[in-house]
Every structure is written in structure tokens, then in C-alpha cells.
Short mmCIF file of C-alpha atoms and ligand atoms in Angstrom, two decimals:
data_model
loop_
_atom_site.label_atom_id
_atom_site.label_comp_id
_atom_site.label_asym_id
_atom_site.label_seq_id
_atom_site.Cartn_x
_atom_site.Cartn_y
_atom_site.Cartn_z
CA UNK R 1 17.64 8.24 -51.30
CA UNK R 2 21.06 9.18 -51.79
CA UNK R 3 23.77 8.20 -49.21
CA UNK R 4 23.89 11.70 -48.41
CA UNK R 5 20.27 12.52 -47.81
CA UNK R 6 20.21 9.20 -45.69
CA UNK R 7 23.52 10.72 -43.72
CA UNK R 8 21.58 14.09 -43.49
CA UNK R 9 18.53 12.30 -42.20
CA UNK R 10 20.65 10.93 -39.50
CA UNK R 11 22.28 13.85 -38.42
CA UNK R 12 19.04 15.69 -38.33
CA UNK R 13 17.50 12.90 -36.21
CA UNK R 14 20.64 13.06 -33.76
CA UNK R 15 20.19 16.93 -33.41
CA UNK R 16 16.80 16.85 -32.84
CA UNK R 17 17.23 14.22 -30.03
CA UNK R 18 19.51 16.34 -28.36
CA UNK R 19 17.20 19.30 -28.67
CA UNK R 20 14.36 17.29 -27.04
CA UNK R 21 16.44 15.44 -24.72
CA UNK R 22 17.05 18.02 -22.10
CA UNK R 23 20.48 19.49 -22.88
CA UNK R 24 22.42 16.29 -23.10
CA UNK R 25 25.82 17.00 -24.77
CA UNK R 26 26.40 15.38 -27.92
CA UNK R 27 29.59 12.92 -27.59
CA UNK R 28 31.67 12.04 -30.71
CA UNK R 29 34.71 9.78 -30.91
CA UNK R 30 38.03 11.30 -31.98
CA UNK R 31 38.14 9.87 -35.40
CA UNK R 32 34.51 11.24 -35.99
CA UNK R 33 35.50 14.56 -35.07
CA UNK R 34 38.76 14.47 -37.28
CA UNK R 35 36.57 13.06 -40.42
CA UNK R 36 34.26 16.08 -39.60
CA UNK R 37 37.10 18.69 -39.84
CA UNK R 38 38.30 17.21 -43.40
CA UNK R 39 37.06 19.26 -45.94
CA UNK R 40 33.85 17.57 -47.43
CA UNK R 41 33.77 15.43 -50.58
CA UNK R 42 32.98 17.16 -53.65
CA UNK R 43 29.26 16.90 -54.19
CA UNK R 44 29.81 15.01 -57.51
CA UNK R 45 31.31 12.00 -55.75
CA UNK R 46 27.85 12.19 -53.43
CA UNK R 47 25.81 12.06 -56.43
CA UNK R 48 27.74 9.57 -58.50
CA UNK R 49 27.67 7.30 -55.50
CA UNK R 50 23.94 6.73 -55.87
CA UNK R 51 22.52 4.04 -58.86
CA UNK R 52 21.66 5.47 -62.33
CA UNK R 53 17.80 5.63 -62.35
CA UNK R 54 17.78 3.62 -65.44
CA UNK R 55 18.45 0.21 -64.00
CA UNK R 56 16.83 -1.86 -60.81
CA UNK R 57 18.57 -1.32 -57.56
CA UNK R 58 20.99 -4.10 -56.66
CA UNK R 59 21.46 -5.64 -53.36
CA UNK R 60 24.68 -3.54 -53.05
CA UNK R 61 22.74 -0.46 -53.81
CA UNK R 62 20.22 -1.18 -51.16
CA UNK R 63 23.06 -1.93 -48.53
CA UNK R 64 24.74 1.48 -48.99
CA UNK R 65 22.15 3.95 -47.37
CA UNK R 66 22.18 1.29 -44.17
CA UNK R 67 25.89 1.65 -44.44
CA UNK R 68 25.55 5.30 -44.30
CA UNK R 69 23.24 5.42 -41.59
CA UNK R 70 25.47 3.01 -39.26
CA UNK R 71 28.48 5.03 -40.31
CA UNK R 72 26.79 8.01 -38.20
CA UNK R 73 24.78 5.98 -35.67
CA UNK R 74 24.94 7.50 -32.26
CA UNK R 75 22.08 5.54 -30.93
CA UNK R 76 24.32 4.30 -28.29
CA UNK R 77 26.11 7.47 -27.21
CA UNK R 78 28.73 5.49 -25.08
CA UNK R 79 29.68 3.19 -28.01
CA UNK R 80 29.62 6.22 -30.49
CA UNK R 81 32.07 7.92 -28.27
CA UNK R 82 34.51 5.13 -27.66
CA UNK R 83 34.51 3.50 -31.18
CA UNK R 84 37.13 4.08 -33.59
CA UNK R 85 34.54 3.49 -36.42
CA UNK R 86 31.31 1.53 -36.93
CA UNK R 87 31.88 -2.14 -38.59
CA UNK R 88 29.06 -2.46 -40.96
CA UNK R 89 29.65 -5.86 -42.58
CA UNK R 90 31.49 -7.26 -45.47
CA UNK R 91 31.62 -9.78 -48.47
CA UNK R 92 29.19 -10.46 -51.46
CA UNK R 93 25.76 -8.71 -50.96
CA UNK R 94 24.46 -11.56 -53.30
CA UNK R 95 26.00 -14.37 -50.93
CA UNK R 96 24.34 -17.92 -50.14
CA UNK R 97 25.70 -18.09 -46.79
CA UNK R 98 25.82 -15.11 -44.47
CA UNK R 99 27.75 -15.70 -41.02
CA UNK R 100 26.57 -13.55 -38.00
CA UNK R 101 28.74 -12.83 -35.13
CA UNK R 102 28.76 -10.77 -31.95
CA UNK R 103 30.48 -7.72 -32.08
CA UNK R 104 33.77 -6.12 -33.31
CA UNK R 105 36.90 -6.71 -31.11
CA UNK R 106 39.79 -4.31 -31.02
CA UNK R 107 41.31 -5.37 -34.19
CA UNK R 108 37.73 -4.74 -36.25
CA UNK R 109 37.40 -1.70 -34.49
CA UNK R 110 40.88 -0.36 -35.67
CA UNK R 111 40.10 -1.98 -39.40
CA UNK R 112 36.66 -1.23 -39.68
CA UNK R 113 35.97 -4.86 -41.24
CA UNK R 114 34.33 -7.78 -39.28
CA UNK R 115 36.35 -10.93 -38.23
CA UNK R 116 39.71 -9.66 -38.90
CA UNK R 117 41.40 -10.46 -35.83
CA UNK R 118 42.45 -14.21 -34.29
CA UNK R 119 39.17 -15.29 -34.32
CA UNK R 120 38.22 -13.82 -37.77
CA UNK R 121 41.44 -15.56 -39.17
CA UNK R 122 40.04 -18.80 -38.02
CA UNK R 123 36.70 -18.09 -39.42
CA UNK R 124 38.19 -17.28 -42.78
CA UNK R 125 39.95 -20.77 -42.50
CA UNK R 126 36.82 -22.27 -42.07
CA UNK R 127 35.18 -20.40 -44.81
CA UNK R 128 38.11 -21.57 -47.31
CA UNK R 129 37.69 -25.24 -46.03
CA UNK R 130 34.22 -25.15 -47.42
CA UNK R 131 35.23 -24.11 -50.64
CA UNK R 132 34.51 -20.34 -50.61
CA UNK R 133 36.88 -17.33 -50.62
CA UNK R 134 35.92 -14.51 -47.67
CA UNK R 135 34.58 -12.24 -50.65
CA UNK R 136 32.04 -14.96 -51.67
CA UNK R 137 30.11 -14.89 -48.49
CA UNK R 138 28.58 -12.20 -46.51
CA UNK R 139 29.83 -11.42 -42.86
CA UNK R 140 28.17 -9.15 -40.15
CA UNK R 141 27.74 -8.79 -36.57
CA UNK R 142 24.77 -8.40 -34.31
CA UNK R 143 26.70 -4.86 -32.89
CA UNK R 144 28.08 -2.34 -35.19
CA UNK R 145 30.00 -0.81 -32.43
CA UNK R 146 33.02 -2.52 -30.40
CA UNK R 147 31.47 -2.70 -26.56
CA UNK R 148 33.41 -0.28 -24.47
CA UNK R 149 35.30 -1.39 -21.61
CA UNK R 150 35.50 1.79 -19.57
CA UNK R 151 38.79 1.94 -17.18
CA UNK R 152 40.11 -1.15 -18.93
CA UNK R 153 43.22 -1.02 -21.11
CA UNK R 154 42.34 -4.10 -23.07
CA UNK R 155 39.80 -6.96 -23.17
CA UNK R 156 36.13 -7.58 -24.49
CA UNK R 157 32.84 -7.56 -23.03
CA UNK R 158 29.87 -9.00 -24.38
CA UNK R 159 26.92 -6.79 -25.81
CA UNK R 160 24.28 -5.55 -23.31
CA UNK R 161 20.68 -6.41 -23.89
CA UNK R 162 19.89 -2.79 -24.45
CA UNK R 163 22.71 -2.42 -26.92
CA UNK R 164 21.63 -5.68 -28.93
CA UNK R 165 17.91 -4.28 -29.11
CA UNK R 166 19.25 -0.92 -30.26
CA UNK R 167 21.71 -2.44 -33.04
CA UNK R 168 19.55 -5.45 -34.29
CA UNK R 169 17.27 -3.61 -36.72
CA UNK R 170 20.53 -2.72 -38.71
CA UNK R 171 21.20 -6.47 -38.90
CA UNK R 172 17.59 -7.40 -39.43
CA UNK R 173 17.81 -4.68 -42.85
CA UNK R 174 21.20 -6.26 -43.81
CA UNK R 175 19.81 -10.03 -43.75
CA UNK R 176 16.57 -8.64 -45.48
CA UNK R 177 18.54 -7.40 -48.32
CA UNK R 178 21.06 -10.03 -49.00
CA UNK R 179 18.33 -12.68 -48.43
CA UNK R 180 21.03 -15.77 -48.16
CA UNK R 181 20.04 -19.17 -48.48
CA UNK R 182 21.57 -19.89 -44.99
CA UNK R 183 22.31 -18.13 -42.18
CA UNK R 184 25.18 -19.29 -39.65
CA UNK R 185 24.95 -17.71 -35.99
CA UNK R 186 28.66 -17.82 -34.67
CA UNK R 187 27.95 -18.26 -30.86
CA UNK R 188 25.54 -17.49 -28.06
CA UNK R 189 24.98 -13.76 -28.75
CA UNK R 190 24.32 -14.32 -32.45
CA UNK R 191 21.80 -16.72 -31.20
CA UNK R 192 20.16 -14.51 -28.66
CA UNK R 193 20.15 -11.44 -31.37
CA UNK R 194 18.50 -13.59 -33.92
CA UNK R 195 16.34 -15.81 -32.14
CA UNK R 196 16.10 -14.32 -28.42
CA UNK R 197 16.92 -17.77 -27.16
CA UNK R 198 19.57 -18.60 -24.71
CA UNK R 199 20.39 -22.06 -23.81
CA UNK R 200 23.58 -24.40 -23.79
CA UNK R 201 25.34 -23.99 -27.17
CA UNK R 202 25.78 -27.90 -27.19
CA UNK R 203 21.99 -28.35 -27.58
CA UNK R 204 21.25 -25.62 -30.08
CA UNK R 205 24.02 -26.43 -32.41
CA UNK R 206 24.14 -28.66 -35.22
CA UNK R 207 20.48 -28.33 -36.00
CA UNK R 208 18.25 -26.36 -38.26
CA UNK R 209 16.43 -23.34 -36.87
CA UNK R 210 14.79 -20.56 -38.87
CA UNK R 211 15.19 -16.96 -38.84
CA UNK R 212 12.17 -15.10 -40.32
CA UNK R 213 11.78 -18.40 -42.58
CA UNK R 214 15.60 -18.32 -43.49
CA UNK R 215 17.15 -21.57 -42.36
CA UNK R 216 19.87 -20.87 -39.51
CA UNK R 217 22.41 -23.27 -38.57
CA UNK R 218 23.96 -22.37 -35.12
CA UNK R 219 27.35 -23.18 -34.29
CA UNK R 220 30.26 -22.41 -31.82
CA UNK R 221 32.01 -19.01 -32.15
CA UNK R 222 35.50 -19.30 -33.46
CA UNK R 223 36.77 -17.62 -30.38
CA UNK R 224 35.66 -21.05 -28.72
CA UNK R 225 37.74 -23.09 -30.94
CA UNK R 226 40.64 -21.21 -30.15
CA UNK R 227 40.06 -22.00 -26.76
CA UNK R 228 39.21 -25.61 -27.08
CA UNK R 229 41.31 -26.74 -29.99
CA UNK R 230 40.90 -30.44 -29.97
CA UNK R 231 39.81 -32.38 -33.09
CA UNK R 232 36.55 -33.17 -31.35
CA UNK R 233 35.41 -29.67 -30.78
CA UNK R 234 36.84 -28.61 -34.54
CA UNK R 235 34.62 -31.74 -35.79
CA UNK R 236 31.74 -30.39 -34.26
CA UNK R 237 31.60 -26.75 -36.08
CA UNK R 238 33.03 -28.79 -39.33
CA UNK R 239 29.84 -31.08 -39.12
CA UNK R 240 27.77 -27.92 -38.86
CA UNK R 241 29.47 -26.58 -41.95
CA UNK R 242 28.68 -29.59 -43.64
CA UNK R 243 25.10 -29.38 -43.05
CA UNK R 244 25.27 -25.80 -44.38
CA UNK R 245 26.99 -27.03 -47.62
CA UNK R 246 24.32 -29.83 -48.10
CA UNK R 247 21.62 -27.38 -47.64
CA UNK R 248 22.83 -25.27 -50.26
CA UNK R 249 23.53 -28.15 -52.48
CA UNK R 250 27.47 -27.33 -52.48
CA UNK R 251 29.56 -30.12 -53.74
CA UNK R 252 31.38 -31.76 -51.02
CA UNK R 253 34.45 -33.91 -51.58
CA UNK R 254 35.19 -37.04 -49.66
CA UNK R 255 38.27 -35.15 -48.41
CA UNK R 256 36.17 -32.55 -46.94
CA UNK R 257 33.65 -35.06 -45.26
CA UNK R 258 36.85 -36.64 -43.45
CA UNK R 259 38.27 -33.30 -41.81
CA UNK R 260 38.97 -33.74 -38.48
CA UNK R 261 38.11 -37.53 -38.25
N1 URA J 1 33.97 -11.51 -32.99
C1 URA J 1 32.99 -11.50 -33.54
O1 URA J 1 31.95 -11.92 -32.86
N2 URA J 1 32.81 -10.60 -34.46
C2 URA J 1 34.06 -9.98 -35.10
O2 URA J 1 33.70 -9.01 -36.01
C3 URA J 1 35.18 -10.15 -34.52
C4 URA J 1 35.16 -10.95 -33.37
#
């Protein structure tokens, strides 16, 4: 299916929901309305966006229609109305390691890319310390919209259970397509989303779990490390990353083994 067809299906589905939903008025963010007001892209662009029929679909091809559905998603009308844009995921669709966070914050909402704020910069450092570029791994969140904070000028809130349940099918599709060798859940919300488990992070982290047969490492969210910048806490996350590197049989130098000791 082309991206256009998939986006059209999504719009039609939403209109049908509005029609059968007893007259609830549609809500759209300012950015979405501005985007809709712009002249449509030439049809040729949409046609060339779909892969040629004479080669097998790549993972990037398969992610594209999921991204198109997320782009116009209004399953949580309050988030669709408050977001600047959706934040799908970024990185190598063929990645061996996939990091899962909670939800976009203000910076991510503005830039449309996961983990670009302060916590994101720390995650990028961790990825580099592991011996990868950010572009070599895949990064996504449980929620694709920034959780709204009505009445508050700033601040974040964790996603609600209903929001997570609504959004999780998109993440499940991303994981199913990327099929990383290892998943890394960053923090309690990612654990809750992937495993439906809540518990102290100190008990969950540092051991192997499994999400639909993909090995899953649980570690602290980078924002926890920003609040607890002691070598002991940094070392805990680093030990979790060493386990990830061992699992994917990535070379580890002596220097890397000794970080934060
Ligand atoms: N925290 C997250 O969990 N995800 C982001 O994208 C940014 C911050």
C-alpha cells in the first residue's frame, strides 16, 4: 500500500469515527491545520515514495506506511490537539539494538525526533560509548505524542494507561519490522508498555527479560541518571550496556569494561 493510500485510509477511518460518535467535533493541532492548508505535494512525489515492485520490500519500506499512519493519528484526540507533531522513531531500520523510551518531551515534540533533549543527549553519549553512532541503532518511544499538560506552561507527565494501550500497537509494529537482536527498555514506562510489569527498577534492571522472544534489557531512563549523577548509578547503566554488547557479540575494549569504575 502506498503512503498516500494508508494516510487516506486513516483520514477516512477518523471521519467515520466522528460520524458514528454522535457529533463530537474533530480537533486538530495548529501545525496540522497549517500543513493541511498548504498546497498538496505533487502526486508524482507520492508515487515515487512507494518502493519499486521489482525488489523485495526493505524494513525501511515497511516502516514508511506505519510512520504515515502515526503522522495523522488522532486516536487520542486530546494529544492530537496539543502536539506540535508526532514523534515516530529514528535510526537504522536494520539495527541490532533498539532503545525504547517513554514519550516525547517538549524538545522532541518541537523537532519531531525522539531523545533530542537533555536526556536524549545523554542517551546519545551512552550509544557512542558503546561504539555506535546514533544512526546505527533504532530509537522509539512507547507514546508517539507528547503527553499534554493542560493549564501548565511547562513540565512533563507520564503517559496514562489508556494512552499507552492506544499507542502501543504502533511500537509493536516497529519492533516486528526492525526485529532487533536486543531491545533496551529505558525506564519504568517502557517496561510497563513492553511487559505490562511494574516494579522497582533496581530489581528489574541488569537482567535479561524477553519481549515476544526478543531479548530485552531493562535499564534506568537517562533522565534518572541526570538526576543521580554518581559514578555508582552511571556504572549500573553501563553494566547493563556491557551485557547488551556481549549479547550481540560486539567487541568490548578493556577501557570500555572499566568505565565508571
Ligand atoms: N524521554 C523519552 O522517554 N523519550 C524521548 O523521546 C525523550 C525523553
